[in-house]
Short mmCIF file of C-alpha atoms in Angstrom, two decimals:
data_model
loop_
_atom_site.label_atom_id
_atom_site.label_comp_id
_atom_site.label_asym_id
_atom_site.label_seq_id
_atom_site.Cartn_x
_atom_site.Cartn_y
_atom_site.Cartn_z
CA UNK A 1 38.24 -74.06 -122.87
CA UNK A 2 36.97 -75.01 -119.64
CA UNK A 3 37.09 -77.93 -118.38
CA UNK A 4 32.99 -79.09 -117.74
CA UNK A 5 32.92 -77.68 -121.17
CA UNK A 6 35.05 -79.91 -123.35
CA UNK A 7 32.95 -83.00 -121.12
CA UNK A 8 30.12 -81.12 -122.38
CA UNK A 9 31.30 -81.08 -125.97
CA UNK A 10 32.22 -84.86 -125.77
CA UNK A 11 28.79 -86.05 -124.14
CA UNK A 12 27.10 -83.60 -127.21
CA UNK A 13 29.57 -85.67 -130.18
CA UNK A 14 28.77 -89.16 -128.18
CA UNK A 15 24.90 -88.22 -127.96
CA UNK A 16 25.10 -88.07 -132.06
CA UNK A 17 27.47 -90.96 -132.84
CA UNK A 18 25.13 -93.34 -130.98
CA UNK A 19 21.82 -91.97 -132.70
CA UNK A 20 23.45 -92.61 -136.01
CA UNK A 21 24.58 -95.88 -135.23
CA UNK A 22 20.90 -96.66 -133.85
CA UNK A 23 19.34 -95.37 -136.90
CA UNK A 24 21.36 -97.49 -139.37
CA UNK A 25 21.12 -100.64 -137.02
CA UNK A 26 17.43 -100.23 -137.53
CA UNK A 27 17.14 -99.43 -140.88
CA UNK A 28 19.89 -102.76 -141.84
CA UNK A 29 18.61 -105.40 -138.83
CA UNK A 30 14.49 -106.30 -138.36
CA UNK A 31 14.42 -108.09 -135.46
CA UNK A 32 11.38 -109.80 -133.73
CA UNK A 33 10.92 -109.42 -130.40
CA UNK A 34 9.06 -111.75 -128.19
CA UNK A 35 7.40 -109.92 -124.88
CA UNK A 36 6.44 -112.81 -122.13
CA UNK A 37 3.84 -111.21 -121.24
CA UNK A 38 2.36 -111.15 -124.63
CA UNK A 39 1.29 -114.19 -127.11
CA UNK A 40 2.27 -112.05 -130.40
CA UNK A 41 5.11 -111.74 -131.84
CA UNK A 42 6.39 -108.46 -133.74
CA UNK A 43 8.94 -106.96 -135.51
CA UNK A 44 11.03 -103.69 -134.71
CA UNK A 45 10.67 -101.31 -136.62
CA UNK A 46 13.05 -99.32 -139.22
CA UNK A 47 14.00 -95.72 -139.07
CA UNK A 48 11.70 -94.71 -141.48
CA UNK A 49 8.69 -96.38 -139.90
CA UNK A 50 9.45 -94.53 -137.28
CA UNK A 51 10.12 -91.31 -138.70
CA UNK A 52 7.13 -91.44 -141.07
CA UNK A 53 3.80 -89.84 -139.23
CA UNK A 54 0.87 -91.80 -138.55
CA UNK A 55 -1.72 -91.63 -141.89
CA UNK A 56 -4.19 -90.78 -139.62
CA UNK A 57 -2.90 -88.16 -138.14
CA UNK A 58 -0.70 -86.52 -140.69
CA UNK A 59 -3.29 -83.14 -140.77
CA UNK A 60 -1.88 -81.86 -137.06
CA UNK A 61 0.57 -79.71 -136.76
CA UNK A 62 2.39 -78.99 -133.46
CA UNK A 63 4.77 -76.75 -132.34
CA UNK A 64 6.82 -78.30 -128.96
CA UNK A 65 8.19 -75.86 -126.49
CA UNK A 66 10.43 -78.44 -124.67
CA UNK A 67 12.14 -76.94 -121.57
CA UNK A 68 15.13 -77.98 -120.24
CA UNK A 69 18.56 -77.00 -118.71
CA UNK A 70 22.46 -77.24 -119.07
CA UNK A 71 22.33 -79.64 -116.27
CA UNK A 72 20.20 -81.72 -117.33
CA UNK A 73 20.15 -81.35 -121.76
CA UNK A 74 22.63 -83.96 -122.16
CA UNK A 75 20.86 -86.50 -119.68
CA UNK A 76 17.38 -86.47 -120.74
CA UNK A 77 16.57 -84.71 -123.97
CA UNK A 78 18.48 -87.44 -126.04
CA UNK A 79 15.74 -90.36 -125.77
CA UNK A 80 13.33 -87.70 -126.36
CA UNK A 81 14.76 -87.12 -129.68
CA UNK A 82 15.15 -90.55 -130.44
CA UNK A 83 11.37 -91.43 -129.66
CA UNK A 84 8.72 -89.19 -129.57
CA UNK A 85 10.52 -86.20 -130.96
CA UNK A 86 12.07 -88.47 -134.09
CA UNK A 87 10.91 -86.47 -137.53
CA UNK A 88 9.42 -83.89 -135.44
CA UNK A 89 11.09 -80.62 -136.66
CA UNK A 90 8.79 -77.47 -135.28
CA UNK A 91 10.17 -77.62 -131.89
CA UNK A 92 12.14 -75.14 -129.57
CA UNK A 93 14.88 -76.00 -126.93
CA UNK A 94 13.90 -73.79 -124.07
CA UNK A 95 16.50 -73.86 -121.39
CA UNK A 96 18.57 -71.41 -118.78
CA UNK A 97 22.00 -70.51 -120.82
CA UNK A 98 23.01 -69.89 -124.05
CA UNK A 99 26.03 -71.46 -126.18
CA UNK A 100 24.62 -75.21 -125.26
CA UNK A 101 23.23 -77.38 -128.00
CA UNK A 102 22.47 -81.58 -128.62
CA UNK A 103 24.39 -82.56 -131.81
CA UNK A 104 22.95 -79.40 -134.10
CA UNK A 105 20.12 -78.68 -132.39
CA UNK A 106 20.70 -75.52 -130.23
CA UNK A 107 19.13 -74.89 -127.09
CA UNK A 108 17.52 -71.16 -126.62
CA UNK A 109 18.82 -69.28 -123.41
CA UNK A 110 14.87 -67.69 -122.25
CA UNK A 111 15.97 -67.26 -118.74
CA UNK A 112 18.62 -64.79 -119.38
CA UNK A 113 18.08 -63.41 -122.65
CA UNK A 114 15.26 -63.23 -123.23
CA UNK A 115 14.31 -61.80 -120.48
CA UNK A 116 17.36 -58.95 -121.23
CA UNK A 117 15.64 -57.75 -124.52
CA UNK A 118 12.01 -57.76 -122.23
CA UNK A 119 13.65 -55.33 -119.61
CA UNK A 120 15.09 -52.84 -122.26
CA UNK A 121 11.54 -53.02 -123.90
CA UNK A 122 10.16 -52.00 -120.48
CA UNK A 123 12.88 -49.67 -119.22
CA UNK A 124 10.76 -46.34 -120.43
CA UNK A 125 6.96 -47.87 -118.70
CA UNK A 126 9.15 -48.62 -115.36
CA UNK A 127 10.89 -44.98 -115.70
CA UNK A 128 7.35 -43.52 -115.50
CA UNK A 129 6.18 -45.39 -113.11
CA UNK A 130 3.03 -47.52 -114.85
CA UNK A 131 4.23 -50.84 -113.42
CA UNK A 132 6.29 -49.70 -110.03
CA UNK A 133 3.15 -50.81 -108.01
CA UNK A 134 4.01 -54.05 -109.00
CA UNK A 135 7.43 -53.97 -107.41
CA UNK A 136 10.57 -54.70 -108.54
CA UNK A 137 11.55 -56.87 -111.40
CA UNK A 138 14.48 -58.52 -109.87
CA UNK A 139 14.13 -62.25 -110.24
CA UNK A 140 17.95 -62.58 -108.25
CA UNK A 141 19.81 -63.79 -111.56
CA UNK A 142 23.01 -63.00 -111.52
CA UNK A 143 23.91 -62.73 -115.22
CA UNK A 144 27.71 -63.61 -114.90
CA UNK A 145 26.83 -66.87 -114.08
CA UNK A 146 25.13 -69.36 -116.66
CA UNK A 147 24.13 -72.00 -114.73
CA UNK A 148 21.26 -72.79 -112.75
CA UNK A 149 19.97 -75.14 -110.11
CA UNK A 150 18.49 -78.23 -111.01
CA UNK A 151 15.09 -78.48 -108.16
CA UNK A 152 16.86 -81.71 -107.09
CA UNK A 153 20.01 -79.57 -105.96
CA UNK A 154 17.42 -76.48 -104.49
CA UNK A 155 14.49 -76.55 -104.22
CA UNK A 156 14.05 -72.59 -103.72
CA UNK A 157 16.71 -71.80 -106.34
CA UNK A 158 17.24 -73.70 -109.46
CA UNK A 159 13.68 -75.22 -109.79
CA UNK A 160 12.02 -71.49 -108.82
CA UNK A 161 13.92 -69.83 -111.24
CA UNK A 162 12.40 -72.68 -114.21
CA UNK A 163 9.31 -70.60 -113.25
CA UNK A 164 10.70 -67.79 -115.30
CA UNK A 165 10.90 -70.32 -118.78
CA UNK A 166 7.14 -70.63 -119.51
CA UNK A 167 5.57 -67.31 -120.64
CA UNK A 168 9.01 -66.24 -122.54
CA UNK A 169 9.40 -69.73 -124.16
CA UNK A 170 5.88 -69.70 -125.35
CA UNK A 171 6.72 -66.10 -127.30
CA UNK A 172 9.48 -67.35 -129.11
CA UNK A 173 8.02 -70.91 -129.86
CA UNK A 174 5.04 -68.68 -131.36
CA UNK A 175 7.37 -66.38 -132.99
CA UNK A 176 8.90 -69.40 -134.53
CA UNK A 177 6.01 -70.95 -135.82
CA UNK A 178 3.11 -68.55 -136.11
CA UNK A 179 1.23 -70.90 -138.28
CA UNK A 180 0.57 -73.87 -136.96
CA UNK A 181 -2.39 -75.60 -135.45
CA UNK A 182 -1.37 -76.18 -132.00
CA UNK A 183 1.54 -75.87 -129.69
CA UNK A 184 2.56 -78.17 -126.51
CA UNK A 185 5.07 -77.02 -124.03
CA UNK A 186 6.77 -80.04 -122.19
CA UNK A 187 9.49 -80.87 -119.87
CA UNK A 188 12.57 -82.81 -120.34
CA UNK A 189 11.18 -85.85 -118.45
CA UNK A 190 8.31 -85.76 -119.94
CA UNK A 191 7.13 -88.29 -122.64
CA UNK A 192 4.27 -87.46 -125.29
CA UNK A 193 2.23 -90.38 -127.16
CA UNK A 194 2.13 -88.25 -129.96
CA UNK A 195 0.08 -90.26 -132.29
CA UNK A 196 -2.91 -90.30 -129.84
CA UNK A 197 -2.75 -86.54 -128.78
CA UNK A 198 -2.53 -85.67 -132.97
CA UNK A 199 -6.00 -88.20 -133.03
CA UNK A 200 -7.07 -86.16 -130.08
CA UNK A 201 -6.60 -82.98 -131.33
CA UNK A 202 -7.87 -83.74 -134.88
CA UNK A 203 -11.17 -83.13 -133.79
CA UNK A 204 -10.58 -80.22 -132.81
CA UNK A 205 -10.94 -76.26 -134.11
CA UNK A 206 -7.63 -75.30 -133.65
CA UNK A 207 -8.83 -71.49 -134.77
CA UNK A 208 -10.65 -71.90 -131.50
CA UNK A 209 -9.46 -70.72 -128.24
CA UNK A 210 -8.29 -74.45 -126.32
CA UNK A 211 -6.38 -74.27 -123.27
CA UNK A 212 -5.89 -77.89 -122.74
CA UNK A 213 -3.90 -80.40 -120.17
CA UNK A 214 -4.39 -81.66 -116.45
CA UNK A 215 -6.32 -79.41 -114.51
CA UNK A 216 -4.60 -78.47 -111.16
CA UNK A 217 -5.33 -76.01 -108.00
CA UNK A 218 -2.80 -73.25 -106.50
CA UNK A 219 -2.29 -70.96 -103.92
CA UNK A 220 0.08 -68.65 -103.52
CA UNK A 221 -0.50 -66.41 -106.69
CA UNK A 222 -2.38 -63.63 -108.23
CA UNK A 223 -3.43 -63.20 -104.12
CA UNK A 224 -5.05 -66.43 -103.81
CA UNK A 225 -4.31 -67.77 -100.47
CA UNK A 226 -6.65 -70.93 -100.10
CA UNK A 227 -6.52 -73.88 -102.61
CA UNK A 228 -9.66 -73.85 -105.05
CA UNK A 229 -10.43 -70.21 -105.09
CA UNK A 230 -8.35 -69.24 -108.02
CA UNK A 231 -8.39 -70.40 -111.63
CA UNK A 232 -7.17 -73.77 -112.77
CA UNK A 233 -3.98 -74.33 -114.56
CA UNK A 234 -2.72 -77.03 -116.43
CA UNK A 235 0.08 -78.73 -114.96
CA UNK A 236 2.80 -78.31 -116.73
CA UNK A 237 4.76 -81.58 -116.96
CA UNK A 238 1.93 -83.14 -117.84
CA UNK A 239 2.02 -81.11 -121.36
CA UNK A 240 0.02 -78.00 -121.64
CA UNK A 241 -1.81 -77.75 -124.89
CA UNK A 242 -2.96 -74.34 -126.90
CA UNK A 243 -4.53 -73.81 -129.90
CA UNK A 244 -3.57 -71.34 -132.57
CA UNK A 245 -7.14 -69.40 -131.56
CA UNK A 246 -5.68 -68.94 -127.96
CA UNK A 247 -2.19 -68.28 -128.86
CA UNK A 248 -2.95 -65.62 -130.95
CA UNK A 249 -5.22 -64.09 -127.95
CA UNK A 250 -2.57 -64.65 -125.11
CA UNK A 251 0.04 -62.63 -127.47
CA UNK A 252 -1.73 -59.51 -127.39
CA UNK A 253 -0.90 -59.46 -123.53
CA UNK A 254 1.95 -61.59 -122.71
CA UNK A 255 4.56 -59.11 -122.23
CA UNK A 256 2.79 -57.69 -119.41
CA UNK A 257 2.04 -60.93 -118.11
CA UNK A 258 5.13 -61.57 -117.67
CA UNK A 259 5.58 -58.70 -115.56
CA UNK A 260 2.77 -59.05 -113.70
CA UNK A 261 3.19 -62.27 -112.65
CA UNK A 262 6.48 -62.71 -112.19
CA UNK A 263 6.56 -63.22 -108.60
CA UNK A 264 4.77 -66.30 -109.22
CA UNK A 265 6.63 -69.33 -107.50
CA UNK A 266 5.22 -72.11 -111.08
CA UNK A 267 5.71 -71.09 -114.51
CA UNK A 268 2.99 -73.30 -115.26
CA UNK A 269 0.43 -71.06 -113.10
CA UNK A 270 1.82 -67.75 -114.36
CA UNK A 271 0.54 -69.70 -117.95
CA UNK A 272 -2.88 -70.05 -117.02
CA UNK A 273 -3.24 -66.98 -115.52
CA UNK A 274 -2.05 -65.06 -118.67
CA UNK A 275 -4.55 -67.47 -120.73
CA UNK A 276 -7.27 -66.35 -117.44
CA UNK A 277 -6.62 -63.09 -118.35
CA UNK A 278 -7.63 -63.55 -121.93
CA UNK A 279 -10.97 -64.88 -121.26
CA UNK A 280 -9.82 -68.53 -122.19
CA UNK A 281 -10.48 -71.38 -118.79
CA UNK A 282 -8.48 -75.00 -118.95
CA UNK A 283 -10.23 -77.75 -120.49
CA UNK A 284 -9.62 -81.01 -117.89
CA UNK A 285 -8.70 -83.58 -120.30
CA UNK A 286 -8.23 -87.42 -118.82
CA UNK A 287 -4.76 -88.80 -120.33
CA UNK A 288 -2.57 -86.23 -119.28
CA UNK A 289 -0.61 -88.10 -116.06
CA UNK A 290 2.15 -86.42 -113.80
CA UNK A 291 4.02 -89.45 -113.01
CA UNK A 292 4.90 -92.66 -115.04
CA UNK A 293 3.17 -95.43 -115.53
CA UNK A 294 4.87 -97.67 -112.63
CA UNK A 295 3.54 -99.48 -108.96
CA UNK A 296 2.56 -95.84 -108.07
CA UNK A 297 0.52 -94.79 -110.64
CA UNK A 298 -3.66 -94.93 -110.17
CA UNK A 299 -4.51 -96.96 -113.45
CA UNK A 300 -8.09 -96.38 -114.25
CA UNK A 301 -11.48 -98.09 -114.50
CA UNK A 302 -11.42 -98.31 -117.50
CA UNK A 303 -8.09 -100.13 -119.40
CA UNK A 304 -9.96 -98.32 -123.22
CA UNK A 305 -9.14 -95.15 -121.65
CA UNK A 306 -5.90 -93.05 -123.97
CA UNK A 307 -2.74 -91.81 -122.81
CA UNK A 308 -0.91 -88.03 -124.29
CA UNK A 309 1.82 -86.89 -121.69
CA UNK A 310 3.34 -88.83 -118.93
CA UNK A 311 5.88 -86.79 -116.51
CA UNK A 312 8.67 -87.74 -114.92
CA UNK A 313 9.82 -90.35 -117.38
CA UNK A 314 13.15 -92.34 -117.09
CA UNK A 315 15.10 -92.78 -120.44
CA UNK A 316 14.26 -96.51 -120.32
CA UNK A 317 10.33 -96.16 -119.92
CA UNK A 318 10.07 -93.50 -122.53
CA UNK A 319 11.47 -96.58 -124.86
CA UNK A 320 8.93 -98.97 -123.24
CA UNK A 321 6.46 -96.28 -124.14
CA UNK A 322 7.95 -95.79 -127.54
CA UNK A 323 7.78 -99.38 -128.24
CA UNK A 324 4.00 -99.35 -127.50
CA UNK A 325 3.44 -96.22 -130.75
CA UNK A 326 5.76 -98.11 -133.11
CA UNK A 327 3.87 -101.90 -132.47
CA UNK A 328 0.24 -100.52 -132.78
CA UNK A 329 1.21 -98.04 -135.63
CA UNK A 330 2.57 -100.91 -137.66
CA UNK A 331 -0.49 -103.51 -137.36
CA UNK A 332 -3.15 -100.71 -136.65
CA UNK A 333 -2.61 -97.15 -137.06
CA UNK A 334 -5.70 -96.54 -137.21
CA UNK A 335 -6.47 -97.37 -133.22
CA UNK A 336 -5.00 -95.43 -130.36
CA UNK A 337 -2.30 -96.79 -127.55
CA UNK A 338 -5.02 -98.11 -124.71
CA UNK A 339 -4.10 -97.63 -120.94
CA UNK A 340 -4.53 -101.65 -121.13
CA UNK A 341 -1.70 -101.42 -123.13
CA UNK A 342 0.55 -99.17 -121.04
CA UNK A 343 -0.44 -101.93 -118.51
CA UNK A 344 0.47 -104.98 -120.59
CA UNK A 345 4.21 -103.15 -121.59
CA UNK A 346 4.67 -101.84 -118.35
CA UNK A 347 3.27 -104.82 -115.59
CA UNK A 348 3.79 -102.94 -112.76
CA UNK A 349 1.79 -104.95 -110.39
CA UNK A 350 2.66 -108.68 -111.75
CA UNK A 351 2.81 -111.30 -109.24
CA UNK A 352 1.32 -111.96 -105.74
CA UNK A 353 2.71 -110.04 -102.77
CA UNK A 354 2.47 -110.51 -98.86
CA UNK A 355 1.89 -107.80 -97.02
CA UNK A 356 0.15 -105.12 -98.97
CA UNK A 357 -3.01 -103.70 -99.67
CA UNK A 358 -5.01 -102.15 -102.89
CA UNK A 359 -7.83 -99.87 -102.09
CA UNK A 360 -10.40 -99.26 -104.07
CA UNK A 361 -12.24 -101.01 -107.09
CA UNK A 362 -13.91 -103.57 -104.74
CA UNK A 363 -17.26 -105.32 -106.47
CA UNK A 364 -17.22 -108.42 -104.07
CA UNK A 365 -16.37 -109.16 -100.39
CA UNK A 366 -16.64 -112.60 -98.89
CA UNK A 367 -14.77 -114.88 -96.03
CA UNK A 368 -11.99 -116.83 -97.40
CA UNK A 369 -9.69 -119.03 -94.92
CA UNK A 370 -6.47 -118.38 -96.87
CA UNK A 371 -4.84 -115.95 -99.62
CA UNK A 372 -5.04 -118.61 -102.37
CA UNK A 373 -8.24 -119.38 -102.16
CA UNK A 374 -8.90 -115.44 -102.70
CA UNK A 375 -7.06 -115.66 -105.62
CA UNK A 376 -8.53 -118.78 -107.06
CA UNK A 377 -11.93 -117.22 -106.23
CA UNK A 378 -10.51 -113.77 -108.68
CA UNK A 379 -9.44 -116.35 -111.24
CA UNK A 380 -12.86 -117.89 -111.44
CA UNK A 381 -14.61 -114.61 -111.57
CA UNK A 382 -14.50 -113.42 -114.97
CA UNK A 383 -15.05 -109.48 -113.46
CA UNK A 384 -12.17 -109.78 -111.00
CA UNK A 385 -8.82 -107.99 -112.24
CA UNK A 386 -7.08 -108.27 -108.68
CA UNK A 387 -7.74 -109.27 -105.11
CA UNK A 388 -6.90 -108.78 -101.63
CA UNK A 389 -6.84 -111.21 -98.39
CA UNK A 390 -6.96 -110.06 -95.17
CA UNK A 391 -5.25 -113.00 -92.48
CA UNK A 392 -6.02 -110.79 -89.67
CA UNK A 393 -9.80 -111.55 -89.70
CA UNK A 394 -10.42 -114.73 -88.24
CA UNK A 395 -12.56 -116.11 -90.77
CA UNK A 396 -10.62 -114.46 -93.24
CA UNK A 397 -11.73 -111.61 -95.78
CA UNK A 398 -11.64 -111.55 -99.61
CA UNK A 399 -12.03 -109.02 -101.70
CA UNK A 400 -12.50 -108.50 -105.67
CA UNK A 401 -11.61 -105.50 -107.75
CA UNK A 402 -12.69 -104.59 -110.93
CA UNK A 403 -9.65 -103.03 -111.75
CA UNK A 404 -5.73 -102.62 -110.16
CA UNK A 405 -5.47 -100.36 -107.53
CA UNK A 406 -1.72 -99.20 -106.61
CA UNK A 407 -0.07 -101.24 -104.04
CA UNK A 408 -0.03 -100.11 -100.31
CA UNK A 409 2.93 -101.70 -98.86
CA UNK A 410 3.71 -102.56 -95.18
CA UNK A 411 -0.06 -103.76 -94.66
CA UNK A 412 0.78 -106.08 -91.84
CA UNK A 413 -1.39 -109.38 -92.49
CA UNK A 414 -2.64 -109.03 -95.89
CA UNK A 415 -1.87 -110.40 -99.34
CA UNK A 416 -2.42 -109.28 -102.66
CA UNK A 417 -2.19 -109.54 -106.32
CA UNK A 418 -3.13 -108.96 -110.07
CA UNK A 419 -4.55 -111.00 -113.17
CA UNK A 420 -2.71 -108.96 -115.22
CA UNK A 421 -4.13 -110.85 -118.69
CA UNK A 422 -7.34 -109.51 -117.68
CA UNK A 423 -6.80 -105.72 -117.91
CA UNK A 424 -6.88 -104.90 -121.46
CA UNK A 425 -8.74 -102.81 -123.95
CA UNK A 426 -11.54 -104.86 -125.52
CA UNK A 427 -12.09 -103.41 -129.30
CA UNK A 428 -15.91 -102.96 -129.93
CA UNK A 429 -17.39 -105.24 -132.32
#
């Protein structure tokens, strides 16, 4: 055996030793935690708590398509498991190589292999000729070699190549579970508040055709060469959500869409253009975010609004995130995680800083000599959730915001900050 290979094995047999060990610390030990941010106190929460589904939500059914990678199955996908994914069992491990797995769970080579069994499917429609106007089918895999590139290590290699995971992935997850109501294909840094999307979806037809996520522009595609003049996509990252309806639709012609649009540089845009193809446009749906909820995030107006998917997720703030399901489905699983309570978990802006700036959200502008006197002035006005003080100005200039813009840093002369207390969900009387 190989050398990476036995590390592999031992990070696999770690990965499962210290979820057991978690799951029986939780289910022995309740601990309360006390967050300083926050007056109440709570308790953790056992293994079954937070295996059990949400009451409320129990009547969804999803089937995840999670892609990942060998490089990077080990790394990430654990805490998924652990969180979101715990007691979840209709979901597929899409990734680039076969003979890799995470404790039993074995992930499903679609790069390779399933994209072998397509070309021997094809092999007589290419011999006549149907599809050679579409050019070749050489995607540059060499099949000796089971690894690739991470888009950290290559841009142009390893994270083009994921491109070719999407279309495939969502055959077999549908072959895999034909019957459910709705499927969600994710990455391995992304992190899913699955109780809200499940009260999200609820309302839903699923027999309908939904093509659901964060809507997004391309170029570069299906001939479009200018941003806006092709169909939308849902970005994938961000979780890409189909009903049963459109599932069932898009499998009538997904084998040729994966020929036909597999010079495509995004798996996510060869997705909505398969789903374009059968009649069935994205549905822009607020809550599904491409980065986490830290200093660079745009929080919005409104602190009531819900959270599904956030991308790009470290280990540590899918836990933070986690934290926020378990606490509210414990005391009231009836109400959905608030962006006021990402906010509160999270406190990305807490504190007063020199030197920065936050556009946007400004309900009040006045001259004030000095930065504490802005933020006094915020303090006093119930309305004001931060503030900003420009020096330069020599009368001074203070602004109030209704809600907290992302810092600007290196804003030579200006000061900043948050009443963080004041951005929370409100519940309706």
């Amino acid at each position: 055996m190989k050398p990476h290979r036995k590390l592999l094995n031992l990070i696999a047999i770690l990965t499962c030793i210290i979820a057991l060990l978690t799951s029986l610390y939780s289910i022995s030990i309740r601990v309360s935690v006390n967050f300083t941010h926050r007056n109440p106190t709570f308790e953790a929460y056992s293994a079954s708590d937070s295996d059990a589904s949400n009451s409320a939500t129990s009547n969804v059914s999803i089937a995840i398509a999670l892609k990942t990678g060998r490089e990077t199955l080990h790394s990430r996908v654990p805490m998924q498991m652990l969180t979101f994914l715990r007691g979840h069992k209709q979901f597929l491990l899409l990734g680039d190589a076969s003979g890799h797995a995470l404790g039993i769970t074995r992930m499903t080579d679609v790069l390779l292999g399933a994209w072998r069994t397509h070309l021997k499917k094809r092999s007589e429609a290419l011999s006549k000729g149907r599809l050679a106007k579409r050019g070749s089918l050489g995607m540059g895999l060499d099949p000796a070699k089971d690894r690739v590139k991470s888009g950290e290590e290559d841009w142009s290699g390893g994270w083009a190549l994921d491109a070719h995971k999407n279309l495939p992935g969502l055959k077999l997850v549908y072959k895999k579970y034909p019957n459910v109501d709705w499927y969600l294909m994710i990455d391995d840094d992304s992190y899913v508040m699955m109780d809200n999307l499940k009260m999200y979806l609820q309302k839903l037809d699923p027999n309908k055709k939904h093509y659901i996520g964060q809507m997004n522009r391309f170029k570069g595609c299906d001939g479009v060469s200018e941003y806006g003049t092709g169909p939308h996509f849902a970005q994938g990252g961000a979780g890409i959500v189909i009903s049963r309806g459109a599932m069932v639709a898009m499998m009538e012609n997904i084998d040729d869409c994966i020929v036909r649009y597999k010079d495509c540089w995004a798996g996510d845009i060869r997705v909505g253009l398969c789903l374009r193809d059968s009649a069935i446009p994205i549905h822009h749906q607020v809550g599904f975010h491409g980065i986490p909820p830290t200093k660079d995030f745009i929080f919005p107006t409104n602190p009531c609004e819900v959270p599904f998917v956030f991308h790009h997720v470290l280990p540590l703030q899918m836990q933070m995130l986690h934290s926020i399901e378990l606490r509210i489905r414990s005391s009231t699983p009836q109400r959905q995680s608030t962006m006021g309570d990402v906010f509160q978990t999270f406190l990305p802006y807490a504190g007063t800083h020199e030197n920065t700036d936050r556009p946007g959200g400004d309900f009040l502008k006045g001259s004030m000599q000095t930065a504490k006197e802005c933020e006094t002035l915020c303090i006093e006005t119930e309305k004001c959730v931060a503030w900003v003080h420009d020096a330069t100005d020599q009368k001074g200039v203070c602004w109030m915001k209704g809600y907290p813009p992302p810092i600007v840093e290196g804003t030579k002369g200006r000061t900043s900050g948050v009443i963080t207390s004041r951005y929370v969900c409100e519940p309706k009387e």
